[in-house]
Tab-separated table of C-alpha atoms in Angstrom:
chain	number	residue	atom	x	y	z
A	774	UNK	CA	44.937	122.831	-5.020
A	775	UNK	CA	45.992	118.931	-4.876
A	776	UNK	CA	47.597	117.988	-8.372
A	777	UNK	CA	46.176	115.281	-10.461
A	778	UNK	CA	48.457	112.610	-11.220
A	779	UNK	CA	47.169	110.816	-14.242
A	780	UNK	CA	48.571	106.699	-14.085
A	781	UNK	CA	45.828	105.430	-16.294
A	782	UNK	CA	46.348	105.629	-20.079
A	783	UNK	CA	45.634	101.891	-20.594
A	784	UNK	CA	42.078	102.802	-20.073
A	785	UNK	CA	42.429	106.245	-21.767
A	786	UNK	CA	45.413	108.380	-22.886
A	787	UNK	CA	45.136	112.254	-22.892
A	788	UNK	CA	44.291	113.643	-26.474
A	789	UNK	CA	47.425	114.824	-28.493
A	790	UNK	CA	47.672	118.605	-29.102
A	791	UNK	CA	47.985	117.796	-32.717
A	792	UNK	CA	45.156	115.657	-32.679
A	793	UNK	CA	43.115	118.479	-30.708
A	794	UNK	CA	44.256	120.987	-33.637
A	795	UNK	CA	43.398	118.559	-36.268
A	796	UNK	CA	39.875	117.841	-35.046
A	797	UNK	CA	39.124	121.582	-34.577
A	798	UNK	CA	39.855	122.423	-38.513
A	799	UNK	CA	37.694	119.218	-39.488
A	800	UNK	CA	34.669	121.088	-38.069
A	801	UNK	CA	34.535	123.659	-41.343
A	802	UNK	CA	34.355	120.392	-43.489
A	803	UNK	CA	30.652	120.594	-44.209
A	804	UNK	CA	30.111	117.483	-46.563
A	805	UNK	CA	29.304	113.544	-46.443
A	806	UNK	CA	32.187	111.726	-47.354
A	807	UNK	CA	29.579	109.273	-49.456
A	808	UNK	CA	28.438	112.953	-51.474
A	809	UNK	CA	29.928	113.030	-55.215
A	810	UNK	CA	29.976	117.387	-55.044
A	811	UNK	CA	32.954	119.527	-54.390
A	812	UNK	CA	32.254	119.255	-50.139
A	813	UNK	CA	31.850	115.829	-50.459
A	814	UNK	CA	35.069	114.693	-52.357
A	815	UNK	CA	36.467	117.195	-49.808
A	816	UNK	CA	35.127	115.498	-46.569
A	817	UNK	CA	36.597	111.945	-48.652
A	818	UNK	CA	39.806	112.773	-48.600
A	819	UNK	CA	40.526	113.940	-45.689
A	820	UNK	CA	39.113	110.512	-44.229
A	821	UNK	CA	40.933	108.556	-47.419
A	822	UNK	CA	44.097	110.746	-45.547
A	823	UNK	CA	43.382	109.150	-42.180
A	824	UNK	CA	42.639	105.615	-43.294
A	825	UNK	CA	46.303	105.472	-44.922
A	826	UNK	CA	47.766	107.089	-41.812
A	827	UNK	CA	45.976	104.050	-39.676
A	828	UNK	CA	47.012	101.286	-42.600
A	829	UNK	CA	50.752	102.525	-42.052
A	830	UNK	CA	50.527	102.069	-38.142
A	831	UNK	CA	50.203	98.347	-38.926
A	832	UNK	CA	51.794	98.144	-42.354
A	833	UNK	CA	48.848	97.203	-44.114
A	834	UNK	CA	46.818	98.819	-47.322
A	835	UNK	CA	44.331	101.180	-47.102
A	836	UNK	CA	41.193	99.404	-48.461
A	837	UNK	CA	41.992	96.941	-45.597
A	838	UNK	CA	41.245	99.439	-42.715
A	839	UNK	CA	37.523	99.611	-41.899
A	840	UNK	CA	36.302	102.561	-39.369
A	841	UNK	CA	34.580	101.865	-36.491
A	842	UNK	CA	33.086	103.209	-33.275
A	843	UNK	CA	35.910	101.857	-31.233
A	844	UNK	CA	38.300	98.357	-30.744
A	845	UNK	CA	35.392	96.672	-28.878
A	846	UNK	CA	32.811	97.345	-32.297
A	847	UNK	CA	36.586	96.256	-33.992
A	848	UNK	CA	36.317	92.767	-32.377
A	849	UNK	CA	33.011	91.888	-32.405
A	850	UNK	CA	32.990	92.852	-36.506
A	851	UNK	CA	36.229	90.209	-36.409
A	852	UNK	CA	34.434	87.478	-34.577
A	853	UNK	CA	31.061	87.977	-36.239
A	854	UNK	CA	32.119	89.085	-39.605
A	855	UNK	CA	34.392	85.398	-40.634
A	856	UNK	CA	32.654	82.547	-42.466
A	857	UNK	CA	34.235	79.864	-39.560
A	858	UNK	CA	32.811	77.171	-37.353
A	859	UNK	CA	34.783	77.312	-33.919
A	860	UNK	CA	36.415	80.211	-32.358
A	861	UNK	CA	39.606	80.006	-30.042
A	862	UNK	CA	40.119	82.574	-27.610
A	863	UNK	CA	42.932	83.146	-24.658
A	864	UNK	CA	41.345	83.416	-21.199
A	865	UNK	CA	43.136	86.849	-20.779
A	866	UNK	CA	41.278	88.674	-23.294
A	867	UNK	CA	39.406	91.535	-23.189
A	868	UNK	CA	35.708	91.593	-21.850
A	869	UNK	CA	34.795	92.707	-26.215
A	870	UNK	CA	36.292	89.546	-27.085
A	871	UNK	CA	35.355	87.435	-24.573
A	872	UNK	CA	31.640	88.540	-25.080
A	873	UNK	CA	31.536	89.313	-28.643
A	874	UNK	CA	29.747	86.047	-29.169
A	875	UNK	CA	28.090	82.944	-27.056
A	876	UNK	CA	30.333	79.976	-28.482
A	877	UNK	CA	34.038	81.151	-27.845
A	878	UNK	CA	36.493	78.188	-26.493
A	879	UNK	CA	38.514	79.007	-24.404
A	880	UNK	CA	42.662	78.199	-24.931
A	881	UNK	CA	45.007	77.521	-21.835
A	882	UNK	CA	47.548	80.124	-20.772
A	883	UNK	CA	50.459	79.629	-18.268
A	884	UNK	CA	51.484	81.779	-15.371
A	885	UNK	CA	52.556	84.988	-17.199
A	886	UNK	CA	48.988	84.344	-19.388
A	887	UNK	CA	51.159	83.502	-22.368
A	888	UNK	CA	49.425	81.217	-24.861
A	889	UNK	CA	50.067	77.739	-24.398
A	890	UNK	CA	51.672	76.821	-27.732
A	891	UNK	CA	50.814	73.083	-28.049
A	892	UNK	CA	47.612	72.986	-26.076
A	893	UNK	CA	46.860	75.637	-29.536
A	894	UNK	CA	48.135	72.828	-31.558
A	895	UNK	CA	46.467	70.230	-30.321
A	896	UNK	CA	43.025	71.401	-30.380
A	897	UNK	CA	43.233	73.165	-33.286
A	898	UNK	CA	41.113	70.714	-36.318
A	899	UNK	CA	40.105	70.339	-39.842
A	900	UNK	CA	37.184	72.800	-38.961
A	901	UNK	CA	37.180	76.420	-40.034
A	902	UNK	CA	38.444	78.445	-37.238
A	903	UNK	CA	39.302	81.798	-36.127
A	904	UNK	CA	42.007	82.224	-33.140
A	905	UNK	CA	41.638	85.212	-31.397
A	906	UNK	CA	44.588	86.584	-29.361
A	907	UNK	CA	45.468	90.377	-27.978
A	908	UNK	CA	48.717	91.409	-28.870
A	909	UNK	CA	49.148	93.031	-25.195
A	910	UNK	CA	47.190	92.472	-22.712
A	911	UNK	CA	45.480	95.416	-21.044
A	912	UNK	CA	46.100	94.368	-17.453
A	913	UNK	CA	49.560	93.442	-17.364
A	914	UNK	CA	50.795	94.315	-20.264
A	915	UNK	CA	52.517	91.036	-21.209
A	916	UNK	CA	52.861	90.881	-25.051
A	917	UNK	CA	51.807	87.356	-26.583
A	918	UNK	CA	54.008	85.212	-29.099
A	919	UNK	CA	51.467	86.806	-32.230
A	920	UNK	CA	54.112	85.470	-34.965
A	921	UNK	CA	54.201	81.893	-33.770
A	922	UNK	CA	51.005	81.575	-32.763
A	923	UNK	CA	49.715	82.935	-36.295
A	924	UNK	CA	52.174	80.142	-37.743
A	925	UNK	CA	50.391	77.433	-36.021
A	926	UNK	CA	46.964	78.782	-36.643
A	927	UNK	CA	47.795	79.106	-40.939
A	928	UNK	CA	49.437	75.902	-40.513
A	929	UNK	CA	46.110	74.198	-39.663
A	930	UNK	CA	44.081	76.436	-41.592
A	931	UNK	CA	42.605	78.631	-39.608
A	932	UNK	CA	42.619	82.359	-39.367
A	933	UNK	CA	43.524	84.687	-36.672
A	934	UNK	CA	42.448	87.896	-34.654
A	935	UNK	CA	44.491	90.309	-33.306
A	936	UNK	CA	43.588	92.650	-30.668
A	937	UNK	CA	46.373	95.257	-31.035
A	938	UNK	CA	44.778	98.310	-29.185
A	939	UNK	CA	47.172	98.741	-26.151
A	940	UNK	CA	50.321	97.386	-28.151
A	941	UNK	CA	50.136	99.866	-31.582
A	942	UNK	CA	52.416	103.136	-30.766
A	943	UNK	CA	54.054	101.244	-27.274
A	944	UNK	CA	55.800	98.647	-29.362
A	945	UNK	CA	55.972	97.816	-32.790
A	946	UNK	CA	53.024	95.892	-34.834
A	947	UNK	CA	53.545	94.662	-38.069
A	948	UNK	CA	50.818	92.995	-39.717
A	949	UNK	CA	52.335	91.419	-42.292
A	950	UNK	CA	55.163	90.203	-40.927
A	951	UNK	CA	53.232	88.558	-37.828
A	952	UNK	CA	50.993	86.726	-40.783
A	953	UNK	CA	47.774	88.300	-38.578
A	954	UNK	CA	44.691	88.106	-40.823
A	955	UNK	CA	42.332	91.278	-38.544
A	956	UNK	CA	43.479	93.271	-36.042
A	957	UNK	CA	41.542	95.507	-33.982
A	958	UNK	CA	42.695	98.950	-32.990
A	959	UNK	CA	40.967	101.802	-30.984
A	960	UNK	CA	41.891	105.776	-31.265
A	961	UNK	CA	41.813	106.764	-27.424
A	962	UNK	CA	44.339	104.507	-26.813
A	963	UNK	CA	47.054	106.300	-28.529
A	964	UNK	CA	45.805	109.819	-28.066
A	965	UNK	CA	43.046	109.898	-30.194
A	966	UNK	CA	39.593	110.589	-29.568
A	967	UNK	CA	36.897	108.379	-27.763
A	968	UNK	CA	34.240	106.847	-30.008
A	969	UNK	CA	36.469	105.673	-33.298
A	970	UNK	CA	38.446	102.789	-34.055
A	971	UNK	CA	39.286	100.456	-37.059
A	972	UNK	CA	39.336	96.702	-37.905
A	973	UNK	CA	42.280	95.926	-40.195
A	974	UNK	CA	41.963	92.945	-42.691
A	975	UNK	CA	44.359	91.194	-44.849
A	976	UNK	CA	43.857	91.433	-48.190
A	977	UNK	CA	41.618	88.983	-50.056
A	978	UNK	CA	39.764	88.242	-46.531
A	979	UNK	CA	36.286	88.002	-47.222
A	980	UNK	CA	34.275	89.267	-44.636
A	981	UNK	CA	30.469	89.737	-43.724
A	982	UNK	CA	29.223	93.291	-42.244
A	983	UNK	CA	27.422	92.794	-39.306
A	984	UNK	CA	25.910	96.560	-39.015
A	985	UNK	CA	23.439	96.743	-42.227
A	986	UNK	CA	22.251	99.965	-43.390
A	987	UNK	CA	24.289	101.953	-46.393
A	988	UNK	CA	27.339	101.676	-48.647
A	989	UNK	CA	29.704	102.878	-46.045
A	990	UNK	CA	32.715	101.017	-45.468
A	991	UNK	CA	32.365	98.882	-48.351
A	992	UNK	CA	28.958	97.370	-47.185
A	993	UNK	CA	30.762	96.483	-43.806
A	994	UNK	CA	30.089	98.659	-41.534
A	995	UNK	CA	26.792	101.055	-42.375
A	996	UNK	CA	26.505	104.199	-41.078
A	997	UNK	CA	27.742	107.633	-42.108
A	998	UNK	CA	31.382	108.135	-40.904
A	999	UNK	CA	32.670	109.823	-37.952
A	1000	UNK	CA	34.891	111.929	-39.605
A	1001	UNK	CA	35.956	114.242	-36.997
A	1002	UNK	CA	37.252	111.892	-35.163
A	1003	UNK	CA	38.324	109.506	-37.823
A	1004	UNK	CA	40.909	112.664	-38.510
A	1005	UNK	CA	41.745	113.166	-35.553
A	1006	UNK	CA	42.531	108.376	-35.345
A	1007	UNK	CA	44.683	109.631	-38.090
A	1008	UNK	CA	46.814	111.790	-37.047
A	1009	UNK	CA	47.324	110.073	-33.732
A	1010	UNK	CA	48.419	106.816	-35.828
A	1011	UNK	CA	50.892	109.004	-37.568
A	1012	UNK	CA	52.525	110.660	-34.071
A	1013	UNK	CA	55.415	108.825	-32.983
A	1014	UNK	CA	56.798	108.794	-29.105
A	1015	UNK	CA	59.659	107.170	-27.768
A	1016	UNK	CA	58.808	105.076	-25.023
A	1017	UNK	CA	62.238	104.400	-23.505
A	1018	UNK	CA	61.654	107.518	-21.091
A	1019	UNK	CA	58.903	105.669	-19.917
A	1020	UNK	CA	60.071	102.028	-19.474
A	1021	UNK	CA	62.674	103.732	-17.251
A	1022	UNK	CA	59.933	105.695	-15.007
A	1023	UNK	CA	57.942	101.891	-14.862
A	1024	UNK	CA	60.851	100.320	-14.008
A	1025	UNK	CA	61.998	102.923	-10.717
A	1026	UNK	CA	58.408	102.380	-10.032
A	1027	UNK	CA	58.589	98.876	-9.651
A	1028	UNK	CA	61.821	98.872	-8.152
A	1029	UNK	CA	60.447	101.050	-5.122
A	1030	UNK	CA	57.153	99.127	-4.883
A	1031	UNK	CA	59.098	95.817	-4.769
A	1032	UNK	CA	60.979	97.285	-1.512
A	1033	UNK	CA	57.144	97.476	0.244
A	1034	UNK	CA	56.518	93.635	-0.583
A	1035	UNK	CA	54.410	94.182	-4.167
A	1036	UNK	CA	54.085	91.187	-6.006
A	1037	UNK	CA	54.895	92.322	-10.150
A	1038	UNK	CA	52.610	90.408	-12.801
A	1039	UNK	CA	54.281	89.446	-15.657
A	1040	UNK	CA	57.444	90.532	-14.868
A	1041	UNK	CA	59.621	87.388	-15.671
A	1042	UNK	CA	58.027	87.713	-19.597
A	1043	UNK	CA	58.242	91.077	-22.442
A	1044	UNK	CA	56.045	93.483	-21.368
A	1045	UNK	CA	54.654	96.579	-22.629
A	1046	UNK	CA	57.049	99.832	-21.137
A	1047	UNK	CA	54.299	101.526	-19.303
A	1048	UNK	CA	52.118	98.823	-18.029
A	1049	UNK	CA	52.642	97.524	-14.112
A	1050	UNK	CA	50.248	95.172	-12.351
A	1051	UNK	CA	50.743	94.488	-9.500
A	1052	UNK	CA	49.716	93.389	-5.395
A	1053	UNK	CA	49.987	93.051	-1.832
A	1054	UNK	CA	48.026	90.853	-0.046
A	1055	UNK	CA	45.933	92.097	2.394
A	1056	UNK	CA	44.790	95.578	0.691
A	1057	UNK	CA	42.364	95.407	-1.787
A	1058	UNK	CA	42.235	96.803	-5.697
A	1059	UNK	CA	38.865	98.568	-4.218
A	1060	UNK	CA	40.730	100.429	-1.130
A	1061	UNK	CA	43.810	101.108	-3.480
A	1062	UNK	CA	42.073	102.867	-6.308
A	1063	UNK	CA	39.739	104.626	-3.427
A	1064	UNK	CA	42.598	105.759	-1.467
A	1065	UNK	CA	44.718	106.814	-3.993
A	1066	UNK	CA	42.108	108.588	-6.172
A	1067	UNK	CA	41.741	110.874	-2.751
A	1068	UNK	CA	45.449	111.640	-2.774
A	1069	UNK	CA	45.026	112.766	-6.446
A	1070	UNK	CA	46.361	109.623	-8.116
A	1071	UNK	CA	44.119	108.048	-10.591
A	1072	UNK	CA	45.047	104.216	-11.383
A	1073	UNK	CA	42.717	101.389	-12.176
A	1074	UNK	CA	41.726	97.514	-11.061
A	1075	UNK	CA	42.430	95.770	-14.243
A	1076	UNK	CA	40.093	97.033	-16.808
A	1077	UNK	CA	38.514	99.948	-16.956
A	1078	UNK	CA	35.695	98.600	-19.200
A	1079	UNK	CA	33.581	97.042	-16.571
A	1080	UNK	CA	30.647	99.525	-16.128
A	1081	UNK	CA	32.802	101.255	-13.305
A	1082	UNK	CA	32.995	97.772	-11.357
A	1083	UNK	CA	36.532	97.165	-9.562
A	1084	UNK	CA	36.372	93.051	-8.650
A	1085	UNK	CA	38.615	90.260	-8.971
A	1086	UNK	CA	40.736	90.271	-12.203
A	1087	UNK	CA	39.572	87.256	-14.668
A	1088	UNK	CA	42.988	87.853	-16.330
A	1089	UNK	CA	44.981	87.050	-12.811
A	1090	UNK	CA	42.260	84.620	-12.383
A	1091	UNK	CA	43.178	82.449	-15.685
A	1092	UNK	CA	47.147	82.793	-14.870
A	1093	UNK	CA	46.215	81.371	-11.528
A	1094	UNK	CA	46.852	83.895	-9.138
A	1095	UNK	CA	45.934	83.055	-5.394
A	1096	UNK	CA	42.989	85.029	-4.282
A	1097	UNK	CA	44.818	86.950	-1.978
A	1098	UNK	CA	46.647	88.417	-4.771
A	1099	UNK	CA	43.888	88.317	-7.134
A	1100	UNK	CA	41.784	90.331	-5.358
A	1101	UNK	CA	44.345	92.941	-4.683
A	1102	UNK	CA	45.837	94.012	-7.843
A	1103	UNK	CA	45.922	97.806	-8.918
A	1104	UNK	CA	47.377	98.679	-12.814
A	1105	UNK	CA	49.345	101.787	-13.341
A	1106	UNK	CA	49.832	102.654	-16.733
A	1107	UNK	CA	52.348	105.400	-17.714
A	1108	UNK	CA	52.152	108.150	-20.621
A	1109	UNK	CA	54.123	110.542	-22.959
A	1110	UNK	CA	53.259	112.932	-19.900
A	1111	UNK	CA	54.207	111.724	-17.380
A	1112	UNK	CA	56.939	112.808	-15.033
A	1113	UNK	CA	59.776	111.218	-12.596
A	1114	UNK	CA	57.646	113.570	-10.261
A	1115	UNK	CA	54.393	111.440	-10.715
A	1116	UNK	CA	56.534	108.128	-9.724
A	1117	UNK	CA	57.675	109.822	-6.408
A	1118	UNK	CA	53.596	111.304	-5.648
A	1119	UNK	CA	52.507	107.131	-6.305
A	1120	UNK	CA	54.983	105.515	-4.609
A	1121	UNK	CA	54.731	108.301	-1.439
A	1122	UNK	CA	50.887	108.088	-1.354
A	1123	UNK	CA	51.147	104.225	-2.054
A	1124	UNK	CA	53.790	103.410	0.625
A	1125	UNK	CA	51.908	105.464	3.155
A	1126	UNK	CA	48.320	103.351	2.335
A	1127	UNK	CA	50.924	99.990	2.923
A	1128	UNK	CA	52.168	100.620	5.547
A	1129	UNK	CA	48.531	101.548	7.305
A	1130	UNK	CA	47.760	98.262	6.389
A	1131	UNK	CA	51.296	96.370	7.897
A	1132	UNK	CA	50.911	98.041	11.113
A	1133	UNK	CA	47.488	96.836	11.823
A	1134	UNK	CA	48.431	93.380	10.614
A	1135	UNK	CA	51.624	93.561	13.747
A	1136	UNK	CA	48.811	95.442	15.968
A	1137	UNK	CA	46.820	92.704	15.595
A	1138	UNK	CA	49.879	89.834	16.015
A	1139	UNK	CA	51.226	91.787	18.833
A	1140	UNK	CA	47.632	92.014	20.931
A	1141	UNK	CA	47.245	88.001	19.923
């Protein structure tokens, strides 16, 4: 029976044990965290528990963190939910930001899809504004400036967004000291369950609910509560993993795939430790994540949030990557399980698809 070899926790990462455990208990709590009775005030603290587990992750307070369905529910409360007139937005983004609303402008990044700095300065204005920038992005994993970028943005008057969903857990995120006013974060990124995430606002923020219905949330976000798996969000936000182990296994990756002529994303800039985009020309994201998926390896085209889609990245697109390279990137994103042995399955079944590929290329030369 072929192994599965699991490169793909930027899109999803395996639920923890302890989360699993967790969840399992929460099904005898039989009461509505909004109910005043004995169940109820039960039910309440158990989520009250979770909410200051996810408010630690980011060192901010409790009655900051409001629970969502996910990050992408996260951003579109964040670019919905402020009282501002223009909103900024880095090219690289994720598809929830980039979509979350019809007016976005769009900021300049440079070949790494860091921020450009002083193109931010000079368009930001007197008008009320919210920049919106991920803290890592989900292709490449390159991390973006958040602390001077947030000092530019206060220093102008505006407020900012942080998408934080890939970087929480893989490197630190401090709210407060990056000055971030909301920041989006997403359980299933960190070994959580699908289906819950939070928005995280400063304190003293005002903000404007954009789901209407009850109480819930404090008027921001109606509904009655997942609290299965905002339990389970909690406890993931309060595991901690040492991802040293796995900035090593990225790095032999990289160093082997480098040998076969892959061109590394990002690499020159900080990075997250399991995230590795990367491309040769000539063999396409589609017949990478095709061939590889048949050999047992499961890796993604950029994103895994495009209705099942693999096409050109728009993040290699906006750091102006050629075509030929653009069309041909694969991300591998590495985990708390995975295993030196995983590396050597990739790179085996990976070599063996490039190298199909080269010979045809001389085959062809060689007959012309």
């Amino acid at each position: 029976m072929m192994k599965t070899v699991y490169m793909d926790y930027n899109a999803t990462a395996p639920m923890l044990p302890s989360v699993r455990r967790a969840m399992v208990d929460a099904f005898d709590l039989i009461g509505n965290p909004s109910s005043v009775h004995k169940v109820g005030r039960e039910a309440r603290a158990k989520m009250e528990e979770a909410r200051d587990r996810v408010a630690a992750l980011v060192n901010a307070t409790r009655d900051g963190v409001i629970f969502t369905s996910g990050g992408t529910e996260a951003d579109y409360l964040a670019l919905n939910g402020v009282d501002v007139q223009r909103v900024l937005v880095s090219p690289t983004e994720h598809a929830a930001v980039l979509n979350a609303r019809a007016d976005v402008e769009l900021l300049k990044v440079d070949a790494n899809g860091l921020v450009d700095l002083e193109y931010l300065k000079a368009t930001l204005d007197e008008r009320p504004t919210l920049v919106s920038v991920m803290a890592a992005n989900n292709e490449t994993g390159v991390l973006q400036p958040v602390k001077e970028i947030c000092e530019i943005a206060h220093a102008a008057g505006a407020l900012v967004h942080c998408d934080a969903v890939q970087a929480v857990t893989k490197e630190p995120f401090d709210m407060q000291e990056n000055g971030v006013d909301l920041v989006s974060l997403s359980a299933h990124k960190i070994g959580g369950p699908k289906g819950v995430g939070a928005l995280v606002k400063r304190d003293g923020l005002v903000l404007n609910g954009v789901q209407k219905g009850g109480g819930q949330e404090k008027s921001l976000r109606g509904g009655t509560e997942n609290l299965i798996g905002i339990i389970g969000f909690g406890v993931a936000a309060a595991e901690k993993f040492d991802f040293s182990g796995v900035l090593a296994l990225r790095n032999e990756l990289e160093k082997q795939i480098s040998e076969s002529g892959a061109r590394v994303f990002g690499a020159d800039v900080d990075r997250l430790p399991n995230t590795s985009c990367f491309a040769v020309a000539g063999l396409t994201s589609e017949r990478q994540v095709m061939a590889l998926d048949l050999a047992g390896v499961m890796v993604s085209a950029g994103s895994a949030c495009s209705s099942g889609t693999v096409k050109a990245s728009h993040v290699l697109k906006a750091m102006a990557v050629e075509d030929e390279y653009a069309n041909c990137a694969i991300r591998v994103s590495l985990g708390w399980e995975t295993t030196k042995e995983d590396i050597e399955t990739f790179v085996q079944a990976w070599s063996k698809l490039v190298a199909r590929v080269q010979d045809r290329k001389n085959g062809s030369s060689h007959a012309a």
